[in-house]
mmCIF file of C-alpha atoms in Angstrom:
data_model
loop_
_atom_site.group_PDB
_atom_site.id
_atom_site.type_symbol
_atom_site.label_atom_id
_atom_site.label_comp_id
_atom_site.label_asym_id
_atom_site.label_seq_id
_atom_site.Cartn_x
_atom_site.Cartn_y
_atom_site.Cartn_z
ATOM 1 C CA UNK K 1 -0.551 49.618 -15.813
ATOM 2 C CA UNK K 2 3.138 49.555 -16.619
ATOM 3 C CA UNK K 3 4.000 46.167 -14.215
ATOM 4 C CA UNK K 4 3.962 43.386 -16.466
ATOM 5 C CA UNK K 5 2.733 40.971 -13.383
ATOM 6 C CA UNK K 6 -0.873 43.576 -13.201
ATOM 7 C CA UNK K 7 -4.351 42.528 -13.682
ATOM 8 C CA UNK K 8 -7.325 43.979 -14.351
ATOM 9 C CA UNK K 9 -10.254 43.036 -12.458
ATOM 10 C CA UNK K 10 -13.609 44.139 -14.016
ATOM 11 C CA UNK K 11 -16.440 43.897 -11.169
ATOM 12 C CA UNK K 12 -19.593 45.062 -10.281
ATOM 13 C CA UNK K 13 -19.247 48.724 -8.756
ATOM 14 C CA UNK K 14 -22.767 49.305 -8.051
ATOM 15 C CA UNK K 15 -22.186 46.255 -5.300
ATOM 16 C CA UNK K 16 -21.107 47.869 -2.120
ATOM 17 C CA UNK K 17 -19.305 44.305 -1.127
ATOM 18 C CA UNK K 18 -17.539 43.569 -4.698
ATOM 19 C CA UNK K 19 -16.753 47.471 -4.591
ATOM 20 C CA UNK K 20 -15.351 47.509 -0.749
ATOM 21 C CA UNK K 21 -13.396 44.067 -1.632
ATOM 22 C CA UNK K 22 -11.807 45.008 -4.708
ATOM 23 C CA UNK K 23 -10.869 48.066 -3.461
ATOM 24 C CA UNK K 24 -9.686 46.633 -0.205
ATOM 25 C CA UNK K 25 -7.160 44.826 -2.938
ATOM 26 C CA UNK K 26 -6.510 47.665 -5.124
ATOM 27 C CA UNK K 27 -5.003 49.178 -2.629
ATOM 28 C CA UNK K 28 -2.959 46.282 -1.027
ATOM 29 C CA UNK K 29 -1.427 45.998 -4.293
ATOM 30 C CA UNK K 30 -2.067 49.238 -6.281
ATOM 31 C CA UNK K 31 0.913 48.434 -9.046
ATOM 32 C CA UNK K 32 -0.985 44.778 -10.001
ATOM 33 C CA UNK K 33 -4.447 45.669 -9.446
ATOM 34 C CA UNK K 34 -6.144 47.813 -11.746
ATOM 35 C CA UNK K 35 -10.107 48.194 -10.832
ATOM 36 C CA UNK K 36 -12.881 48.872 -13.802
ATOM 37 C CA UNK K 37 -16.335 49.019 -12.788
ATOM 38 C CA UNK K 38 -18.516 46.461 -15.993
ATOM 39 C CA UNK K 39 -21.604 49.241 -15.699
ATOM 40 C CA UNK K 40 -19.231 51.518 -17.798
ATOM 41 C CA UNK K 41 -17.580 51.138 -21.244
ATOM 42 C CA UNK K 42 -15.983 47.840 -21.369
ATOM 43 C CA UNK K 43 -13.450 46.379 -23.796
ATOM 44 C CA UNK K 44 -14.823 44.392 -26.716
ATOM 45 C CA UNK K 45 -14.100 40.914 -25.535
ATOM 46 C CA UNK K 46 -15.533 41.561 -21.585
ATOM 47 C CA UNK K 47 -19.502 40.946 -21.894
ATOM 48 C CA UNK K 48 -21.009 43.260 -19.661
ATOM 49 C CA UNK K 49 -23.799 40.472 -18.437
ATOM 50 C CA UNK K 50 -21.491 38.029 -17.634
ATOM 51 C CA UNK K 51 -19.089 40.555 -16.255
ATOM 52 C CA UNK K 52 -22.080 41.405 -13.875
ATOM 53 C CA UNK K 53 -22.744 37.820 -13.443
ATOM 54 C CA UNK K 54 -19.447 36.780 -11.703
ATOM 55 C CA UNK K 55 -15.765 38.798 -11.668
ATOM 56 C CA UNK K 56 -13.633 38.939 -14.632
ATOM 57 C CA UNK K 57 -9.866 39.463 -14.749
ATOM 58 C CA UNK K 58 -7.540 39.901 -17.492
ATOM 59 C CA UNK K 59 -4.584 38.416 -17.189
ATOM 60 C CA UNK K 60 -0.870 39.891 -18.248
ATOM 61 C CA UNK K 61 -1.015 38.047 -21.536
ATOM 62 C CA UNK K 62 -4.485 39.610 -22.387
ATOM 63 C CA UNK K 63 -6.150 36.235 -21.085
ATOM 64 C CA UNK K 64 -9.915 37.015 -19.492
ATOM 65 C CA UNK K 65 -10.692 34.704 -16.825
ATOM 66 C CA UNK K 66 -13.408 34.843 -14.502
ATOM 67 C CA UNK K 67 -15.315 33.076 -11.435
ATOM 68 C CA UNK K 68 -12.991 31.833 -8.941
ATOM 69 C CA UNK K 69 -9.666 31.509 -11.273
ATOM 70 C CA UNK K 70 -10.258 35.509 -10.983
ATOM 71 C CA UNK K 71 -9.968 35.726 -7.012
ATOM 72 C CA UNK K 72 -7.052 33.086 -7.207
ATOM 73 C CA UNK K 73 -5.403 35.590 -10.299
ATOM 74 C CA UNK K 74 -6.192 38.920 -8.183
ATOM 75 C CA UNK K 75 -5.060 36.988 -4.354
ATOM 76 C CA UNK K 76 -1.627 36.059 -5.674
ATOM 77 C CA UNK K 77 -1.020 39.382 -6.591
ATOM 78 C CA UNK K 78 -2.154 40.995 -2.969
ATOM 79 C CA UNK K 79 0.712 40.608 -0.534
ATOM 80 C CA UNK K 80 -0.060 38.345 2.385
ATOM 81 C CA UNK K 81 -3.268 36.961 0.264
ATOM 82 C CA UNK K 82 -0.968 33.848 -1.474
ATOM 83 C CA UNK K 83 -1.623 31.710 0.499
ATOM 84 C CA UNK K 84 -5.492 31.730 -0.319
ATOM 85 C CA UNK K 85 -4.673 31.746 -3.813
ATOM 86 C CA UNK K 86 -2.661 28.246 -3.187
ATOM 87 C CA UNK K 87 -5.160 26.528 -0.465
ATOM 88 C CA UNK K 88 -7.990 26.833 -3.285
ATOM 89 C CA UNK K 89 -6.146 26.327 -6.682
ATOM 90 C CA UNK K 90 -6.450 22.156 -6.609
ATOM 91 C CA UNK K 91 -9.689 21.392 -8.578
ATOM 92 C CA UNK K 92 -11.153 19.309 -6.119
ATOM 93 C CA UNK K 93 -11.062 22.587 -4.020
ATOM 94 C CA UNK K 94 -11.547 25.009 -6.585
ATOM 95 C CA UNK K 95 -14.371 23.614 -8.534
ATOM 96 C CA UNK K 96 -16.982 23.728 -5.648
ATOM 97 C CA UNK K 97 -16.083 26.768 -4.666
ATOM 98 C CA UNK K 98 -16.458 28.270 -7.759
ATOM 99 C CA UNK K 99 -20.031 26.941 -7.812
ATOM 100 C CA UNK K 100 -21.099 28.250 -4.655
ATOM 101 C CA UNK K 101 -19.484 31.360 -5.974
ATOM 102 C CA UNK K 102 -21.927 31.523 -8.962
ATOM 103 C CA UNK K 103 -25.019 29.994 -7.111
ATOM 104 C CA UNK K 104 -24.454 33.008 -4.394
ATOM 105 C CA UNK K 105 -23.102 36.140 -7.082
ATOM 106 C CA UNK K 106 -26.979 36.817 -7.856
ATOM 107 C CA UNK K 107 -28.031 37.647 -4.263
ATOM 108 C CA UNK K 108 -25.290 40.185 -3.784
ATOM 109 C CA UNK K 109 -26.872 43.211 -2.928
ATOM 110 C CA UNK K 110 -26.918 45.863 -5.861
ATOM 111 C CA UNK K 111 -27.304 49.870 -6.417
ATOM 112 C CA UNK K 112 -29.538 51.441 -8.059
ATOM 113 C CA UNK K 113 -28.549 52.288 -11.204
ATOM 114 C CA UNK K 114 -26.306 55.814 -11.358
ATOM 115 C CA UNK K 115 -26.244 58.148 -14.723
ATOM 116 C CA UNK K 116 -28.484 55.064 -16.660
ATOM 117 C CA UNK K 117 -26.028 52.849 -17.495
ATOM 118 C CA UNK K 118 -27.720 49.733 -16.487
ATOM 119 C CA UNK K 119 -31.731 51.155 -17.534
ATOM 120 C CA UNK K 120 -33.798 47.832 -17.533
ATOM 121 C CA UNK K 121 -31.215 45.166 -15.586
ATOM 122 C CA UNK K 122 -32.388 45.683 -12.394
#
């Protein structure tokens, strides 16, 4: 990533909704959005489980963020997607959201796993 406004969003790419979302974004905005699938080799500070559990983004100042502050970091980078970002950034928006964002994440539908990277998780 060389623009200093980028992200990266680590999701879960054995999802085919997270993957067809995040790439839907990706390529709205490929100079902000950089995609890395949590069943591969992840950074030291991302853990994979809760990576898996709900989306993680880092932020330009190295910053990992996740749950719904991700979307709202990754929709103010997509062109025309700002305005979502700015409807659901007050907390008494936000916060329930977010819940119903974690209480829902588990019944995404999943993969099976590819190459064994995720032997035993699901």
């Amino acid at each position: 990533m060389t623009n200093a406004n980028a992200v990266i969003a680590y999701f879960d790419g054995l999802c085919p909704i997270c993957r067809h979302e995040m790439a839907g974004y990706a390529r709205r905005a490929p100079d902000l959005i950089q995609l890395h699938d949590c069943n591969g080799e992840l950074p030291g500070d991302v853990d994979r489980e809760a990576a898996l559990a709900s989306l993680h983004v880092r932020l330009p100042d190295g910053v990992v963020v996740d749950g719904w502050i991700a979307f709202l970091a990754i929709w103010e980078r997509v062109p025309g997607w700002g305005w979502l970002a700015w409807l659901t950034r007050p907390a008494w928006i936000r916060v329930p959201l977010d819940r119903l964002y974690r209480w829902l994440a588990p019944y995404r539908p999943r993969q099976v796993c590819r190459d064994g990277i995720c032997d035993g998780r699901i």
